[in-house]
Coordinates of C-alpha atoms in Angstrom, one line a residue:
Chain A
X1 CA 13.0 -3.4 -43.6
X2 CA 16.1 -5.4 -44.1
X3 CA 14.8 -7.4 -47.1
X4 CA 14.8 -4.3 -49.3
X5 CA 18.1 -5.6 -50.8
X6 CA 16.6 -8.8 -51.9
X7 CA 14.9 -9.4 -55.3
X8 CA 11.2 -10.2 -54.9
X9 CA 11.5 -13.7 -56.2
X10 CA 14.2 -14.6 -53.8
X11 CA 13.1 -16.6 -50.8
X12 CA 13.2 -15.0 -47.4
X13 CA 16.4 -15.8 -45.6
X14 CA 15.9 -18.3 -42.7
X15 CA 17.3 -15.7 -40.3
X16 CA 14.6 -13.3 -41.2
X17 CA 11.9 -15.9 -40.8
X18 CA 13.1 -16.6 -37.3
X19 CA 13.2 -12.9 -36.5
X20 CA 9.6 -12.4 -37.6
X21 CA 8.5 -15.5 -35.8
X22 CA 10.0 -14.3 -32.5
X23 CA 8.4 -10.9 -33.1
X24 CA 5.0 -12.6 -33.3
X25 CA 5.8 -14.5 -30.2
X26 CA 6.8 -11.3 -28.5
X27 CA 3.6 -9.6 -29.6
X28 CA 1.6 -12.5 -28.3
X29 CA 3.5 -12.3 -25.0
X30 CA 2.7 -8.6 -24.6
X31 CA -0.9 -9.2 -25.4
X32 CA -1.1 -11.8 -22.7
X33 CA 0.6 -9.5 -20.2
X34 CA -1.7 -6.7 -21.1
X35 CA -4.8 -8.8 -20.7
X36 CA -3.6 -10.0 -17.3
X37 CA -2.8 -6.4 -16.2
X38 CA -5.9 -4.9 -17.7
X39 CA -8.4 -5.5 -14.8
X40 CA -6.2 -3.9 -12.1
X41 CA -5.0 -1.1 -14.4
X42 CA -8.5 -0.2 -15.3
X43 CA -9.6 -0.5 -11.6
X44 CA -6.8 1.9 -10.5
X45 CA -7.5 4.3 -13.3
X46 CA -11.2 4.3 -12.6
X47 CA -11.2 4.5 -8.8
X48 CA -7.9 6.2 -8.0
X49 CA -6.4 8.3 -10.9
X50 CA -9.7 9.7 -12.3
X51 CA -11.2 10.6 -8.8
X52 CA -7.9 12.4 -7.9
X53 CA -7.9 14.3 -11.2
X54 CA -11.6 15.0 -10.8
X55 CA -11.1 16.5 -7.4
X56 CA -8.2 18.6 -8.7
X57 CA -10.5 19.9 -11.5
X58 CA -13.3 20.6 -9.0
X59 CA -10.9 22.7 -6.9
X60 CA -10.8 25.3 -9.7
X61 CA -14.6 25.7 -9.7
X62 CA -16.1 28.4 -7.5
X63 CA -19.5 27.9 -6.2
X64 CA -21.7 30.3 -4.3
X65 CA -23.1 28.3 -1.4
X66 CA -24.5 25.0 -2.6
X67 CA -25.9 26.3 -5.9
X68 CA -24.0 24.8 -8.8
X69 CA -25.8 26.8 -11.5
X70 CA -23.7 29.9 -11.1
X71 CA -20.4 28.0 -10.9
X72 CA -17.3 29.5 -12.6
X73 CA -13.7 28.5 -13.3
X74 CA -11.2 30.4 -11.1
X75 CA -8.5 30.0 -8.5
X76 CA -11.0 31.6 -6.1
X77 CA -11.0 28.6 -3.7
X78 CA -7.2 28.9 -3.4
X79 CA -7.4 32.6 -2.9
X80 CA -10.1 32.2 -0.2
X81 CA -7.8 29.8 1.7
X82 CA -4.7 32.0 1.6
X83 CA -6.6 35.2 2.5
X84 CA -8.4 33.9 5.5
X85 CA -6.5 33.9 8.7
X86 CA -8.5 31.0 10.2
X87 CA -7.3 28.6 7.4
X88 CA -3.7 30.0 7.5
X89 CA -3.6 29.5 11.2
X90 CA -4.8 25.9 10.7
X91 CA -2.1 25.3 8.1
X92 CA 0.5 26.6 10.5
X93 CA -0.8 24.6 13.4
X94 CA -0.7 21.4 11.2
X95 CA 2.9 22.0 10.3
X96 CA 3.8 22.9 13.9
X97 CA 2.2 19.7 15.3
X98 CA 3.9 17.6 12.6
X99 CA 7.3 19.1 13.3
X100 CA 6.9 18.4 17.1
X101 CA 5.9 14.9 16.4
X102 CA 8.9 14.4 14.2
X103 CA 11.2 15.7 16.9
X104 CA 9.8 13.3 19.5
X105 CA 9.9 10.4 17.2
X106 CA 13.5 11.2 16.3
X107 CA 14.7 11.5 19.9
X108 CA 13.0 8.3 21.0
X109 CA 13.5 6.4 17.6
X110 CA 17.2 6.9 17.0
X111 CA 18.3 5.1 20.2
X112 CA 15.9 2.3 19.7
X113 CA 17.2 1.8 16.1
X114 CA 20.8 1.9 17.4
X115 CA 20.0 -0.7 20.0
X116 CA 18.5 -2.9 17.3
X117 CA 21.5 -2.5 15.1
X118 CA 23.9 -3.4 18.0
X119 CA 22.0 -6.4 19.2
X120 CA 22.3 -10.1 18.3
X121 CA 20.0 -11.3 15.6
X122 CA 17.6 -12.9 18.1
X123 CA 17.2 -9.7 20.3
X124 CA 16.9 -7.7 17.1
X125 CA 14.0 -9.9 16.0
X126 CA 12.2 -9.4 19.3
X127 CA 12.7 -5.6 19.2
X128 CA 11.5 -5.5 15.6
X129 CA 8.4 -7.4 16.6
X130 CA 7.8 -5.0 19.5
X131 CA 8.3 -1.9 17.4
X132 CA 6.4 -3.0 14.3
X133 CA 3.4 -4.7 16.0
X134 CA 1.6 -1.5 16.9
X135 CA 1.4 -0.6 13.2
X136 CA -1.0 -3.5 12.8
X137 CA -3.4 -2.3 15.5
X138 CA -6.0 0.3 14.6
X139 CA -5.0 3.8 15.4
X140 CA -8.3 4.4 17.2
X141 CA -7.4 1.7 19.7
X142 CA -3.9 3.1 20.2
X143 CA -5.3 6.6 20.7
X144 CA -7.8 5.4 23.2
X145 CA -4.9 4.3 25.5
X146 CA -3.5 7.8 25.3
X147 CA -7.0 9.1 26.0
X148 CA -7.1 7.2 29.3
X149 CA -3.5 8.3 30.1
X150 CA -4.0 12.0 29.4
X151 CA -7.6 12.6 30.4
X152 CA -7.8 15.1 33.4
X153 CA -7.1 13.1 36.6
X154 CA -6.1 10.2 34.4
X155 CA -3.1 7.9 34.7
X156 CA -0.5 10.5 33.9
X157 CA -2.0 13.2 36.2
X158 CA -2.3 10.8 39.1
X159 CA 1.2 9.5 38.7
X160 CA 2.8 12.9 38.6
X161 CA 0.7 14.2 41.5
X162 CA 1.6 11.2 43.6
X163 CA 5.3 11.9 42.9
X164 CA 4.6 15.5 43.8
X165 CA 5.8 16.9 40.5
X166 CA 2.5 18.7 39.8
X167 CA -0.4 19.6 42.0
X168 CA -3.1 20.2 39.5
X169 CA -4.1 18.2 36.4
X170 CA -2.0 19.0 33.3
X171 CA -4.9 19.2 30.8
X172 CA -3.0 17.4 28.1
X173 CA -6.1 16.0 26.5
X174 CA -7.7 18.2 23.9
X175 CA -4.6 20.2 23.5
X176 CA -1.7 20.6 21.0
X177 CA 0.5 18.5 23.4
X178 CA -2.0 15.7 23.3
X179 CA -2.1 15.6 19.5
X180 CA 1.7 15.7 19.3
X181 CA 2.0 12.8 21.7
X182 CA -0.6 10.8 19.8
X183 CA 1.0 11.4 16.4
X184 CA 4.5 10.7 17.7
X185 CA 3.2 7.4 19.2
X186 CA 1.4 6.4 16.0
X187 CA 4.4 7.0 13.7
X188 CA 7.4 6.2 15.9
X189 CA 7.7 2.7 14.3
X190 CA 8.3 4.2 10.9
X191 CA 11.1 6.3 12.2
X192 CA 12.7 3.4 14.0
X193 CA 12.5 1.0 11.0
X194 CA 13.9 3.6 8.6
X195 CA 16.8 4.5 10.7
X196 CA 17.5 0.8 11.6
X197 CA 17.6 -0.1 7.9
X198 CA 20.3 2.4 7.2
X199 CA 22.2 1.4 10.4
X200 CA 22.2 -2.3 9.3
X201 CA 23.9 -1.2 6.0
X202 CA 26.9 0.3 7.7
X203 CA 30.0 -1.8 7.2
X204 CA 31.0 -2.7 10.8
X205 CA 34.7 -2.6 9.9
X206 CA 34.4 1.2 9.5
X207 CA 33.4 1.5 13.2
X208 CA 36.2 -0.9 14.2
X209 CA 38.7 1.0 12.2
X210 CA 37.7 4.2 13.9
X211 CA 38.1 2.7 17.4
X212 CA 41.4 1.0 16.5
X213 CA 42.7 4.4 15.4
X214 CA 41.9 5.6 18.9
X215 CA 38.5 7.3 18.7
X216 CA 36.3 7.1 21.8
X217 CA 32.9 5.4 21.3
X218 CA 31.2 8.8 21.3
X219 CA 33.6 10.1 18.6
X220 CA 33.1 7.0 16.5
X221 CA 29.4 7.5 16.8
X222 CA 29.5 11.2 15.9
X223 CA 32.0 10.9 13.0
X224 CA 31.1 7.5 11.5
X225 CA 27.8 6.0 12.6
X226 CA 25.6 9.1 12.7
X227 CA 26.6 10.5 9.3
X228 CA 26.3 7.2 7.6
X229 CA 22.8 6.7 9.1
X230 CA 21.6 10.1 7.8
X231 CA 19.7 8.7 4.7
X232 CA 17.6 6.6 7.1
X233 CA 17.0 9.6 9.4
X234 CA 15.9 11.8 6.5
X235 CA 13.6 9.0 5.2
X236 CA 12.1 8.6 8.7
X237 CA 11.6 12.4 9.1
X238 CA 9.9 12.6 5.7
X239 CA 7.6 9.7 6.5
X240 CA 6.6 10.8 10.0
X241 CA 6.2 14.4 8.8
X242 CA 4.0 13.6 5.8
X243 CA 1.9 11.1 7.7
X244 CA 1.4 13.6 10.6
X245 CA 0.4 16.4 8.2
X246 CA -2.5 14.3 6.8
X247 CA -3.6 12.5 10.0
X248 CA -7.2 12.9 10.8
X249 CA -8.1 10.4 13.5
X250 CA -5.5 11.4 16.1
X251 CA -6.2 15.1 16.0
X252 CA -9.9 14.4 16.1
X253 CA -9.6 12.2 19.2
X254 CA -6.8 13.9 21.1
X255 CA -7.3 17.5 20.1
X256 CA -11.0 17.8 19.4
X257 CA -12.2 21.3 18.5
X258 CA -9.2 22.9 20.2
X259 CA -6.7 21.7 17.6
X260 CA -8.3 22.4 14.2
X261 CA -5.6 21.1 12.0
X262 CA -6.0 21.0 8.2
X263 CA -7.3 17.4 7.9
X264 CA -10.1 18.3 10.5
X265 CA -11.0 21.4 8.4
X266 CA -11.1 19.3 5.2
X267 CA -13.3 16.7 6.8
X268 CA -15.6 19.4 8.0
X269 CA -15.8 21.2 4.7
X270 CA -16.5 18.0 2.7
X271 CA -18.4 15.8 5.0
X272 CA -20.3 18.3 7.2
X273 CA -20.7 21.5 5.1
X274 CA -20.7 19.8 1.7
X275 CA -18.5 22.5 0.3
X276 CA -16.8 20.1 -2.1
X277 CA -15.0 22.4 -4.4
X278 CA -13.5 24.3 -1.5
X279 CA -12.7 21.1 0.3
X280 CA -11.0 19.8 -2.8
X281 CA -8.8 22.9 -3.0
X282 CA -7.8 22.5 0.6
X283 CA -6.9 18.8 0.0
X284 CA -4.6 19.8 -2.8
X285 CA -3.1 22.6 -0.7
X286 CA -2.4 20.0 2.0
X287 CA -0.7 17.7 -0.6
X288 CA 1.2 20.6 -2.1
X289 CA 2.5 22.0 1.1
X290 CA 3.6 18.6 2.4
X291 CA 5.3 17.8 -0.9
X292 CA 7.1 21.1 -1.1
X293 CA 8.3 21.0 2.6
X294 CA 9.5 17.5 2.2
X295 CA 11.4 18.2 -1.0
X296 CA 13.1 21.3 0.3
X297 CA 14.0 19.5 3.5
X298 CA 15.6 16.5 1.8
X299 CA 17.3 18.7 -0.9
X300 CA 19.0 20.7 1.9
X301 CA 20.2 17.6 3.7
X302 CA 21.4 15.9 0.5
X303 CA 23.4 18.9 -0.5
X304 CA 24.9 19.3 2.9
X305 CA 25.9 15.7 3.2
X306 CA 26.7 14.8 -0.4
X307 CA 29.1 12.0 0.4
X308 CA 26.5 10.1 2.4
X309 CA 23.7 10.4 -0.2
X310 CA 26.0 9.0 -2.9
Chain B
X1 CA 27.0 6.1 26.5
X2 CA 25.7 2.6 26.3
X3 CA 23.7 3.0 29.5
X4 CA 22.1 6.2 28.1
X5 CA 21.2 4.5 24.9
X6 CA 19.6 1.5 26.6
X7 CA 17.7 3.8 29.0
X8 CA 16.2 5.9 26.1
X9 CA 15.4 2.6 24.2
X10 CA 13.4 1.4 27.2
X11 CA 11.6 4.7 27.6
X12 CA 10.8 4.7 23.9
X13 CA 9.4 1.2 24.0
X14 CA 7.3 2.0 27.0
X15 CA 6.0 5.1 25.2
X16 CA 5.2 3.0 22.2
X17 CA 3.4 0.2 24.1
X18 CA 1.8 1.9 27.1
X19 CA -1.4 2.8 25.4
X20 CA -2.1 -0.8 24.6
X21 CA -1.2 -1.9 28.2
X22 CA -3.5 0.8 29.7
X23 CA -6.4 -0.1 27.4
X24 CA -6.2 -3.8 28.3
X25 CA -5.8 -3.1 32.0
X26 CA -8.7 -0.7 32.1
X27 CA -11.0 -3.2 30.4
X28 CA -11.0 -5.3 33.6
X29 CA -12.2 -2.6 35.9
X30 CA -15.2 -3.0 38.1
X31 CA -15.9 0.8 38.1
X32 CA -18.4 2.4 35.8
X33 CA -15.7 4.4 34.0
X34 CA -12.4 3.2 32.6
X35 CA -9.6 3.3 35.2
X36 CA -6.0 2.3 35.2
X37 CA -4.8 0.5 37.2
X38 CA -8.2 -1.2 37.1
X39 CA -10.4 -1.1 40.3
X40 CA -10.7 -4.8 41.2
X41 CA -11.1 -7.4 38.5
X42 CA -14.1 -8.3 36.5
X43 CA -15.1 -9.4 33.0
X44 CA -18.4 -7.5 33.1
X45 CA -17.4 -5.1 30.3
X46 CA -16.8 -8.0 28.1
X47 CA -20.1 -9.7 28.9
X48 CA -22.0 -6.5 28.3
X49 CA -20.7 -6.3 24.7
X50 CA -23.0 -9.1 23.9
X51 CA -26.0 -6.9 24.9
X52 CA -24.9 -4.1 22.6
X53 CA -26.2 -4.8 19.1
X54 CA -24.2 -1.8 17.6
X55 CA -20.9 -3.4 18.6
X56 CA -21.9 -6.8 17.4
X57 CA -23.1 -5.6 14.0
X58 CA -20.1 -3.4 13.7
X59 CA -17.8 -6.4 14.3
X60 CA -19.6 -8.5 11.7
X61 CA -19.5 -5.6 9.2
X62 CA -15.8 -5.2 9.7
X63 CA -15.1 -8.9 9.2
X64 CA -17.4 -9.0 6.1
X65 CA -16.0 -5.9 4.5
X66 CA -12.4 -6.7 5.3
X67 CA -12.8 -10.2 3.9
X68 CA -14.3 -9.0 0.6
X69 CA -11.7 -6.2 0.3
X70 CA -8.9 -8.7 0.9
X71 CA -10.4 -11.2 -1.5
X72 CA -10.7 -8.7 -4.4
X73 CA -7.3 -7.1 -3.6
X74 CA -5.6 -10.4 -3.8
X75 CA -7.5 -11.5 -6.9
X76 CA -6.6 -8.4 -8.8
X77 CA -3.1 -8.1 -7.3
X78 CA -2.2 -11.7 -8.0
X79 CA -3.2 -11.6 -11.7
X80 CA -1.4 -8.3 -12.3
X81 CA 1.6 -9.4 -10.2
X82 CA 2.0 -12.6 -12.2
X83 CA 2.0 -10.7 -15.5
X84 CA 4.5 -8.2 -14.1
X85 CA 6.9 -10.8 -12.8
X86 CA 6.7 -13.1 -15.8
X87 CA 6.9 -10.8 -18.8
X88 CA 9.7 -8.2 -18.9
X89 CA 7.4 -5.4 -20.1
X90 CA 8.8 -2.1 -21.2
X91 CA 8.0 0.5 -18.5
X92 CA 7.5 -2.2 -15.9
X93 CA 8.7 0.1 -13.1
X94 CA 6.3 2.7 -14.2
X95 CA 3.4 0.3 -14.1
X96 CA 4.3 -1.0 -10.7
X97 CA 4.5 2.5 -9.3
X98 CA 1.2 3.4 -10.9
X99 CA -0.5 0.4 -9.4
X100 CA 1.0 1.0 -6.0
X101 CA 0.4 4.8 -6.2
X102 CA -2.6 4.8 -3.8
X103 CA 0.0 4.4 -1.0
X104 CA 1.3 7.9 -1.7
X105 CA -2.0 9.7 -1.2
X106 CA -3.2 10.3 2.4
X107 CA -6.3 8.3 3.3
X108 CA -8.1 11.5 4.2
X109 CA -7.7 13.0 0.8
X110 CA -8.4 9.7 -0.9
X111 CA -11.6 9.2 1.1
X112 CA -12.8 12.7 0.4
X113 CA -12.1 12.3 -3.3
X114 CA -13.9 9.0 -3.5
X115 CA -16.9 10.4 -1.7
X116 CA -17.2 13.3 -4.1
X117 CA -16.6 10.9 -7.1
X118 CA -19.0 8.3 -5.9
X119 CA -22.0 10.5 -5.0
X120 CA -23.1 11.2 -8.6
X121 CA -22.5 7.5 -9.4
X122 CA -24.8 6.6 -6.5
X123 CA -22.1 4.5 -4.9
X124 CA -21.6 6.7 -1.9
X125 CA -22.8 5.1 1.4
X126 CA -23.3 1.8 -0.3
X127 CA -21.4 -1.4 0.6
X128 CA -20.0 -1.7 -2.9
X129 CA -18.5 1.8 -2.7
X130 CA -17.0 0.9 0.6
X131 CA -15.4 -2.2 -0.8
X132 CA -14.1 -0.5 -3.9
X133 CA -12.5 2.2 -1.6
X134 CA -10.9 -0.4 0.6
X135 CA -9.6 -2.4 -2.4
X136 CA -7.9 0.8 -3.6
X137 CA -6.0 1.1 -0.3
X138 CA -5.3 -2.7 0.0
X139 CA -4.3 -3.7 -3.5
X140 CA -0.9 -2.1 -3.5
X141 CA 0.1 -4.4 -0.6
X142 CA -1.2 -7.4 -2.4
X143 CA 0.9 -6.7 -5.5
X144 CA 4.0 -6.2 -3.4
X145 CA 3.5 -9.5 -1.6
X146 CA 3.0 -11.4 -4.9
X147 CA 6.0 -9.7 -6.6
X148 CA 8.2 -10.5 -3.6
X149 CA 6.9 -14.1 -3.6
X150 CA 7.7 -14.4 -7.3
X151 CA 11.0 -12.7 -7.2
X152 CA 13.0 -16.0 -7.1
X153 CA 10.5 -18.0 -9.1
X154 CA 12.1 -20.5 -11.5
X155 CA 10.1 -20.3 -14.8
X156 CA 11.8 -23.6 -16.1
X157 CA 9.3 -25.3 -13.8
X158 CA 6.4 -23.9 -15.8
X159 CA 8.1 -24.8 -19.0
X160 CA 8.7 -28.3 -17.8
X161 CA 5.0 -28.6 -17.0
X162 CA 4.1 -27.4 -20.6
X163 CA 6.6 -29.8 -22.2
X164 CA 5.0 -32.7 -20.2
X165 CA 1.7 -31.8 -21.8
X166 CA -0.1 -29.7 -19.1
X167 CA -2.3 -26.9 -20.4
X168 CA -1.6 -23.3 -19.1
X169 CA -4.4 -23.6 -16.6
X170 CA -3.0 -26.9 -15.2
X171 CA 0.5 -25.4 -15.1
X172 CA -0.8 -22.5 -13.0
X173 CA -2.9 -24.6 -10.7
X174 CA -0.3 -27.3 -10.1
X175 CA 3.0 -25.4 -10.3
X176 CA 2.7 -21.6 -10.0
X177 CA 0.0 -21.3 -7.4
X178 CA 1.4 -23.7 -4.9
X179 CA 4.7 -21.9 -5.0
X180 CA 3.3 -18.4 -4.5
X181 CA 0.6 -19.5 -2.1
X182 CA 2.4 -18.3 1.0
X183 CA 2.8 -14.9 -0.6
X184 CA -0.8 -14.7 -1.6
X185 CA -1.9 -15.8 1.9
X186 CA 0.3 -13.2 3.6
X187 CA -0.9 -10.6 1.1
X188 CA -4.5 -11.5 1.9
X189 CA -4.0 -11.4 5.7
X190 CA -2.2 -8.0 5.4
X191 CA -5.0 -6.6 3.2
X192 CA -7.6 -7.9 5.6
X193 CA -5.9 -6.2 8.5
X194 CA -5.4 -2.9 6.6
X195 CA -9.1 -2.9 5.8
X196 CA -10.2 -4.1 9.3
X197 CA -8.2 -1.3 11.0
X198 CA -9.1 1.5 8.6
X199 CA -11.0 4.5 9.9
X200 CA -10.2 7.5 7.7
X201 CA -11.3 6.1 4.4
X202 CA -14.3 4.3 6.0
X203 CA -15.5 7.6 7.5
X204 CA -16.3 8.9 4.1
X205 CA -17.8 5.7 2.8
X206 CA -20.3 4.5 5.4
X207 CA -23.9 5.2 6.1
X208 CA -25.1 4.8 9.7
X209 CA -26.2 1.1 9.4
X210 CA -22.9 -0.1 8.0
X211 CA -20.4 1.2 10.6
X212 CA -17.3 -0.9 11.2
X213 CA -15.8 -1.7 14.5
X214 CA -13.0 0.9 14.5
X215 CA -15.6 3.5 13.4
X216 CA -18.0 2.5 16.2
X217 CA -15.1 2.9 18.6
X218 CA -14.2 6.3 17.1
X219 CA -17.7 7.7 17.5
X220 CA -18.2 6.2 21.0
X221 CA -14.9 7.7 22.1
X222 CA -16.0 11.1 21.0
X223 CA -19.2 11.2 22.9
X224 CA -19.0 8.9 25.9
X225 CA -16.5 7.8 28.5
X226 CA -17.4 4.2 28.7
X227 CA -15.3 1.1 29.9
X228 CA -16.9 -0.8 27.0
X229 CA -14.6 1.1 24.6
X230 CA -11.7 -0.4 26.6
X231 CA -13.1 -4.0 26.4
X232 CA -13.9 -3.7 22.7
X233 CA -10.5 -2.2 22.0
X234 CA -8.9 -5.1 23.9
X235 CA -10.7 -7.5 21.6
X236 CA -9.4 -5.6 18.6
X237 CA -5.9 -5.8 20.1
X238 CA -6.3 -9.6 20.6
X239 CA -7.4 -10.1 17.0
X240 CA -4.5 -8.0 15.8
X241 CA -2.1 -10.0 18.1
X242 CA -3.3 -13.3 16.5
X243 CA -2.5 -11.9 13.0
X244 CA 0.9 -10.5 14.2
X245 CA 1.9 -14.0 15.6
X246 CA 1.0 -15.6 12.3
X247 CA 2.8 -13.0 10.3
X248 CA 5.9 -13.4 12.4
X249 CA 5.8 -17.1 12.0
X250 CA 5.4 -17.2 8.2
X251 CA 6.9 -14.0 7.0
X252 CA 8.9 -12.1 9.7
X253 CA 7.2 -8.9 10.7
X254 CA 10.1 -6.6 10.0
X255 CA 9.9 -7.4 6.3
X256 CA 6.4 -6.1 6.1
X257 CA 7.6 -2.6 6.6
X258 CA 10.7 -2.8 4.5
X259 CA 13.1 -3.5 7.5
X260 CA 15.0 -6.7 7.7

């Protein structure tokens, strides 16, 4: 303490008194803040953090059938997953479906975002409304529309047959293609909004400078706009990929038993077969694989385009 | 190049919106199965909803659960948000990311974890378990809305109230609350909609007699090909559309998802 230099009978300096008073005040402030934060903090700890840790712990318990009495700690659940070709195929299918969904969302999403960036504030507002609104409508409802479109002899089949492009139904429903279409449709808004945000941040004078210096619109796009929008593109890809990886409803409705992606397997293990410890392990495998793929992907991009990512 | 960009934009928007258009169109069909374009025009698939108790009770379940989930999310979120905005706590960013961390875990994994966690606590398949699970997924949004609403808040107003002799409760009631009311209101509506639309978490939390509307649709779609799914879906679209219009008026829908 600072008052060590003072003799005991000396009075406390007024400065010090003030300091201790403000310290008390600060302490009281923190107590108030903690009291206000406590309900939600406890809630999140009790019903989010602890359950997630509990499931992680369970994933290291191996159970024979449903009998918990002969449970043992091991990485057996993880070994089972990685040594069974059914589960490995399911993991690969999940990744494949998610990558396809990302590609479709990128191809359709980038032009939409570009149009939004180049429009007047009013048109941009309408486009944002059109793009973001579907996110507020239940995914079941949006998938039902695709169900009607893709069902054998449904809207798409009839349209293409009338045009003479195909002469028998495409069988898009209950297939990988159907799931990819459903996922791309569900998550396209996130791609558009991510890319649009980074396009809005581009200084328009850069594009002007490029065209004044004689670059064609295409060259300006390829050398100025596109590189500067990459952070948004990467963010969009990461979002759409991770949401597709863990999507349950769309594969269940559009793929059925034909497209057993990992979320379907997890649901089946936990909710139908009650193999909780194994289901917990698959859940963490899904989280891990998603996190690792996303990290590797964005690292590669950030390294390759250092200037753009600061 | 511009023509190509506009063309793809239009195709993209059609791709995005066509499932909604087809669903609404098919709900007016006169046929016994959903068709688009609809065969003729009738409202029979809307009238018949009233004779189907499962849809009616699912609708009321949805509204009830979403209302309660939104209420508790906003209550917890507002109290915590006020503390976070007002006091410059050490580790504030950490606390905010902890409180919003449910956003980073997929609903499927969260639902499974809560089912496993709730079963020994006898909360699985109970309304209270369902509401807790929905508050977990809704509360991060409530906090965000409150923090945004308080970001430009002028604390001299509160001090002025104190100086003039109001107690802390009066200060909150007469000064703070009216200023953040729009943020709380938007947060509540958003939380309501997130809960109302949810399928994946609900799947793990319900017993057969407490199905919500999206769940009822989900199960019906899997085992029957019935135009009533189209008419009920259209009603869900209509409800969402009302919310979307209100959001757009008071908040701007792009801001909800981090755009501008």
